[in-house]
Structures are given as structure tokens and as C-alpha cells.
PDB file of C-alpha atoms in Angstrom:
ATOM      1  CA  MET X   1      75.695 189.568 133.416  1.00 52.00           C
ATOM      2  CA  SER X   2      72.282 188.965 132.031  1.00 73.00           C
ATOM      3  CA  GLU X   3      71.834 187.695 128.387  1.00 91.00           C
ATOM      4  CA  ILE X   4      70.623 189.762 125.688  1.00 92.00           C
ATOM      5  CA  ALA X   5      67.566 189.178 123.660  1.00 95.00           C
ATOM      6  CA  PRO X   6      67.941 188.847 119.761  1.00 95.00           C
ATOM      7  CA  ILE X   7      68.441 192.424 118.361  1.00 96.00           C
ATOM      8  CA  THR X   8      66.187 193.482 115.497  1.00 98.00           C
ATOM      9  CA  VAL X   9      67.222 196.440 113.566  1.00 98.00           C
ATOM     10  CA  VAL X  10      64.629 197.694 111.088  1.00 98.00           C
ATOM     11  CA  GLY X  11      65.250 200.166 108.182  1.00 98.00           C
ATOM     12  CA  GLY X  12      67.946 200.868 105.357  1.00 98.00           C
ATOM     13  CA  ASP X  13      71.641 200.599 105.049  1.00 97.00           C
ATOM     14  CA  GLY X  14      72.392 204.156 104.948  1.00 98.00           C
ATOM     15  CA  GLY X  15      73.856 206.451 107.728  1.00 98.00           C
ATOM     16  CA  THR X  16      76.461 206.032 110.173  1.00 98.00           C
ATOM     17  CA  PRO X  17      76.208 202.880 112.642  1.00 99.00           C
ATOM     18  CA  PHE X  18      75.690 203.497 116.389  1.00 98.00           C
ATOM     19  CA  ILE X  19      75.294 201.510 119.397  1.00 96.00           C
ATOM     20  CA  TYR X  20      74.203 203.218 122.559  1.00 96.00           C
ATOM     21  CA  TRP X  21      74.438 201.377 125.981  1.00 93.00           C
ATOM     22  CA  PRO X  22      75.294 203.518 128.997  1.00 88.00           C
ATOM     23  CA  GLY X  23      77.201 200.531 130.425  1.00 76.00           C
ATOM     24  CA  GLN X  24      77.030 198.676 133.681  1.00 73.00           C
ATOM     25  CA  THR X  25      74.843 201.111 135.569  1.00 79.00           C
ATOM     26  CA  GLY X  26      71.736 198.877 135.318  1.00 85.00           C
ATOM     27  CA  SER X  27      69.873 201.793 133.852  1.00 93.00           C
ATOM     28  CA  VAL X  28      66.738 201.172 131.373  1.00 95.00           C
ATOM     29  CA  LEU X  29      64.921 203.270 128.965  1.00 98.00           C
ATOM     30  CA  LYS X  30      62.778 205.802 130.915  1.00 98.00           C
ATOM     31  CA  LYS X  31      61.572 208.106 127.971  1.00 99.00           C
ATOM     32  CA  LEU X  32      61.333 207.975 124.257  1.00 99.00           C
ATOM     33  CA  GLU X  33      60.948 211.150 122.226  1.00 99.00           C
ATOM     34  CA  VAL X  34      60.203 210.614 118.408  1.00 99.00           C
ATOM     35  CA  TRP X  35      60.232 213.343 115.421  1.00 98.00           C
ATOM     36  CA  VAL X  36      58.755 212.279 112.056  1.00 97.00           C
ATOM     37  CA  GLY X  37      58.632 213.773 108.719  1.00 95.00           C
ATOM     38  CA  GLU X  38      56.389 213.107 105.913  1.00 95.00           C
ATOM     39  CA  HIS X  39      57.875 209.679 104.875  1.00 95.00           C
ATOM     40  CA  GLN X  40      60.025 208.537 107.793  1.00 96.00           C
ATOM     41  CA  VAL X  41      61.198 208.724 111.385  1.00 98.00           C
ATOM     42  CA  GLY X  42      63.761 211.774 111.401  1.00 97.00           C
ATOM     43  CA  CYS X  43      65.080 211.755 115.199  1.00 98.00           C
ATOM     44  CA  ILE X  44      64.998 209.703 118.348  1.00 99.00           C
ATOM     45  CA  LYS X  45      65.817 210.808 121.611  1.00 98.00           C
ATOM     46  CA  ILE X  46      66.195 208.423 124.480  1.00 98.00           C
ATOM     47  CA  THR X  47      66.560 209.043 128.312  1.00 98.00           C
ATOM     48  CA  MET X  48      67.669 206.292 130.636  1.00 97.00           C
ATOM     49  CA  SER X  49      66.644 205.803 134.068  1.00 96.00           C
ATOM     50  CA  ASP X  50      70.159 207.106 135.218  1.00 94.00           C
ATOM     51  CA  GLY X  51      69.634 210.526 133.504  1.00 95.00           C
ATOM     52  CA  SER X  52      71.917 209.663 130.511  1.00 95.00           C
ATOM     53  CA  GLY X  53      70.682 209.975 127.081  1.00 96.00           C
ATOM     54  CA  LYS X  54      71.390 210.415 123.499  1.00 97.00           C
ATOM     55  CA  THR X  55      69.912 211.858 120.373  1.00 98.00           C
ATOM     56  CA  PHE X  56      69.954 210.274 116.853  1.00 98.00           C
ATOM     57  CA  GLY X  57      68.985 212.280 113.734  1.00 97.00           C
ATOM     58  CA  GLN X  58      67.968 215.865 113.782  1.00 95.00           C
ATOM     59  CA  THR X  59      65.056 217.086 115.325  1.00 93.00           C
ATOM     60  CA  HIS X  60      62.399 218.587 113.081  1.00 82.00           C
ATOM     61  CA  ASN X  61      58.570 218.331 112.221  1.00 84.00           C
ATOM     62  CA  GLU X  62      56.147 216.657 114.405  1.00 94.00           C
ATOM     63  CA  HIS X  63      57.228 215.461 117.815  1.00 97.00           C
ATOM     64  CA  SER X  64      55.623 212.974 120.343  1.00 98.00           C
ATOM     65  CA  SER X  65      57.204 211.390 123.421  1.00 98.00           C
ATOM     66  CA  PHE X  66      56.450 208.532 125.931  1.00 99.00           C
ATOM     67  CA  SER X  67      57.688 208.304 129.516  1.00 99.00           C
ATOM     68  CA  PHE X  68      57.737 204.862 131.164  1.00 99.00           C
ATOM     69  CA  ASP X  69      56.405 204.768 134.862  1.00 98.00           C
ATOM     70  CA  ASN X  70      58.590 203.179 137.574  1.00 96.00           C
ATOM     71  CA  GLY X  71      58.379 199.336 137.055  1.00 96.00           C
ATOM     72  CA  GLU X  72      56.735 199.784 133.652  1.00 98.00           C
ATOM     73  CA  TYR X  73      58.399 197.936 130.744  1.00 98.00           C
ATOM     74  CA  PHE X  74      57.668 196.815 127.073  1.00 99.00           C
ATOM     75  CA  SER X  75      55.292 193.988 126.518  1.00 99.00           C
ATOM     76  CA  SER X  76      55.411 194.276 122.874  1.00 99.00           C
ATOM     77  CA  LEU X  77      57.255 196.293 120.065  1.00 99.00           C
ATOM     78  CA  THR X  78      56.531 196.556 116.376  1.00 99.00           C
ATOM     79  CA  LEU X  79      58.825 198.362 113.922  1.00 99.00           C
ATOM     80  CA  TRP X  80      58.243 199.286 110.354  1.00 98.00           C
ATOM     81  CA  SER X  81      60.533 200.290 107.486  1.00 98.00           C
ATOM     82  CA  ASN X  82      59.359 203.321 105.393  1.00 97.00           C
ATOM     83  CA  ASN X  83      57.779 202.634 102.125  1.00 97.00           C
ATOM     84  CA  ALA X  84      60.937 203.006 100.130  1.00 97.00           C
ATOM     85  CA  GLY X  85      62.714 200.599 102.678  1.00 97.00           C
ATOM     86  CA  ASP X  86      65.648 203.260 103.310  1.00 98.00           C
ATOM     87  CA  HIS X  87      64.684 204.478 106.606  1.00 98.00           C
ATOM     88  CA  LEU X  88      62.717 203.615 109.954  1.00 98.00           C
ATOM     89  CA  GLY X  89      59.174 204.147 109.089  1.00 98.00           C
ATOM     90  CA  GLY X  90      57.200 203.634 112.326  1.00 98.00           C
ATOM     91  CA  ILE X  91      57.201 202.547 115.899  1.00 98.00           C
ATOM     92  CA  ARG X  92      54.490 201.026 118.132  1.00 99.00           C
ATOM     93  CA  LEU X  93      55.083 199.835 121.712  1.00 99.00           C
ATOM     94  CA  LYS X  94      52.910 198.558 124.296  1.00 99.00           C
ATOM     95  CA  THR X  95      53.672 198.162 128.157  1.00 99.00           C
ATOM     96  CA  THR X  96      53.360 196.039 131.052  1.00 98.00           C
ATOM     97  CA  ASN X  97      50.854 198.719 132.346  1.00 98.00           C
ATOM     98  CA  GLY X  98      48.556 198.423 129.238  1.00 99.00           C
ATOM     99  CA  ARG X  99      49.567 201.723 127.716  1.00 99.00           C
ATOM    100  CA  THR X 100      50.340 202.139 124.004  1.00 99.00           C
ATOM    101  CA  PHE X 101      52.670 204.642 122.017  1.00 99.00           C
ATOM    102  CA  GLU X 102      53.007 204.800 118.342  1.00 98.00           C
ATOM    103  CA  ALA X 103      54.834 207.286 115.867  1.00 98.00           C
ATOM    104  CA  PHE X 104      54.281 207.226 112.160  1.00 97.00           C
ATOM    105  CA  PRO X 105      55.202 209.596 109.483  1.00 96.00           C
ATOM    106  CA  THR X 106      52.849 212.631 108.702  1.00 94.00           C
ATOM    107  CA  GLY X 107      52.066 211.080 105.276  1.00 93.00           C
ATOM    108  CA  GLY X 108      50.542 207.933 106.814  1.00 92.00           C
ATOM    109  CA  LYS X 109      51.517 204.705 108.229  1.00 91.00           C
ATOM    110  CA  PRO X 110      54.067 202.693 106.093  1.00 94.00           C
ATOM    111  CA  GLN X 111      52.840 199.861 103.889  1.00 94.00           C
ATOM    112  CA  PRO X 112      55.714 197.382 104.300  1.00 94.00           C
ATOM    113  CA  ALA X 113      54.751 194.377 106.595  1.00 96.00           C
ATOM    114  CA  PRO X 114      55.423 195.224 110.355  1.00 98.00           C
ATOM    115  CA  THR X 115      58.398 193.657 112.069  1.00 98.00           C
ATOM    116  CA  LYS X 116      57.511 192.085 115.630  1.00 98.00           C
ATOM    117  CA  VAL X 117      60.372 192.484 117.945  1.00 98.00           C
ATOM    118  CA  ASP X 118      61.368 189.924 120.581  1.00 98.00           C
ATOM    119  CA  VAL X 119      61.285 192.192 123.739  1.00 98.00           C
ATOM    120  CA  GLY X 120      62.614 189.606 126.218  1.00 97.00           C
ATOM    121  CA  SER X 121      61.972 190.613 129.701  1.00 96.00           C
ATOM    122  CA  GLY X 122      60.751 194.062 128.426  1.00 98.00           C
ATOM    123  CA  ASN X 123      63.871 195.771 129.915  1.00 96.00           C
ATOM    124  CA  CYS X 124      65.637 197.842 127.274  1.00 97.00           C
ATOM    125  CA  PHE X 125      69.020 198.774 128.117  1.00 96.00           C
ATOM    126  CA  GLY X 126      70.112 200.383 124.842  1.00 97.00           C
ATOM    127  CA  VAL X 127      69.662 201.100 121.257  1.00 98.00           C
ATOM    128  CA  GLN X 128      71.456 200.586 117.978  1.00 98.00           C
ATOM    129  CA  GLY X 129      71.065 201.551 114.333  1.00 99.00           C
ATOM    130  CA  ARG X 130      72.265 203.768 111.647  1.00 99.00           C
ATOM    131  CA  ALA X 131      71.597 207.443 111.405  1.00 98.00           C
ATOM    132  CA  ASP X 132      72.873 210.765 110.117  1.00 97.00           C
ATOM    133  CA  ALA X 133      70.319 213.564 109.425  1.00 96.00           C
ATOM    134  CA  GLU X 134      67.552 211.070 109.838  1.00 97.00           C
ATOM    135  CA  ILE X 135      67.093 207.626 111.236  1.00 98.00           C
ATOM    136  CA  ASP X 136      68.099 205.102 108.517  1.00 99.00           C
ATOM    137  CA  ALA X 137      67.835 202.079 110.717  1.00 99.00           C
ATOM    138  CA  PHE X 138      66.864 201.639 114.505  1.00 99.00           C
ATOM    139  CA  GLY X 139      66.566 198.674 116.944  1.00 99.00           C
ATOM    140  CA  PHE X 140      66.118 198.369 120.710  1.00 99.00           C
ATOM    141  CA  MET X 141      68.281 196.239 123.040  1.00 98.00           C
ATOM    142  CA  PHE X 142      66.704 193.942 125.631  1.00 97.00           C
ATOM    143  CA  ILE X 143      67.401 191.772 128.428  1.00 94.00           C
ATOM    144  CA  LYS X 144      66.480 188.086 127.592  1.00 93.00           C
ATOM    145  CA  VAL X 145      64.191 186.348 129.717  1.00 85.00           C
ATOM    146  CA  SER X 146      65.960 183.731 131.791  1.00 76.00           C
TER     147      SER X 146
END
């Protein structure tokens, strides 16, 4: 089995903990959908390359999505907590194909310092965090570079 890169979860301590990893299928993140409210990320839906997926939080407000091309992976990832420090506040990713995706609250980019995430090999095989009606905290799970 491959080693896991250090997992960075950003946000607050509320909500119910979750880990989503489809298992030994070898699937990686294919599509990321994000719904934002005025002050935080409200919902994240992930779809894996094997077609499995999961939604965290409740869909509402503004929606944006990003689909990875075949062979395209993360080259960088930055996460923000919201201004209150109790929820996920923003996401920015760049890919090996030079594309960028970002999602921030409708009230503007959060003020806390961004957290740069170690994306390892760029292959995201799962997520973890805390959520109920909104995303309290969120992190991506990556395969480590050997």
C-alpha cells in the first residue's frame, strides 16, 4: 500500500467527524462541487473516478464545480478557515494541467492566513473533516510522493 501524505484539516471543531475513502479501488478524486454561503463553505460533494461519491453539509446558495481531466492531479492546494475560525472558509487548487479552481464565501475571501497543504503526489484518494448542516472543517487525503 502507498503511504499517505500528512493530512491537513482546516476549520473549526463543531460538526460530526467523517472520513470518506472508497477503499482499495484505486479511485481518485474526479469532481469537486462546492456550495458557499455568505461567511463559509456550506457543502462539498466529491465524485471519485470509480463513480462513487459523497456529499457533506447541505446544498444551498452559490455553487461551483471542477472536474479533473484524465491524468490531471493537484499541484497545489490552499485552504482557509472562515473569519470566525469555526468553519471552512475557502478553497483554492491548482492542477498539473495548469488549471485553477477556487471557492470563497459570497461575503468575500476570508481574512485568516491561508493554509498551504502538502499534496504529496497530487493523487487525492479521500477526504476527512467535520460537518452537519455546513462544513465545519475539511481536508483532502493524498498519496505521498515516494
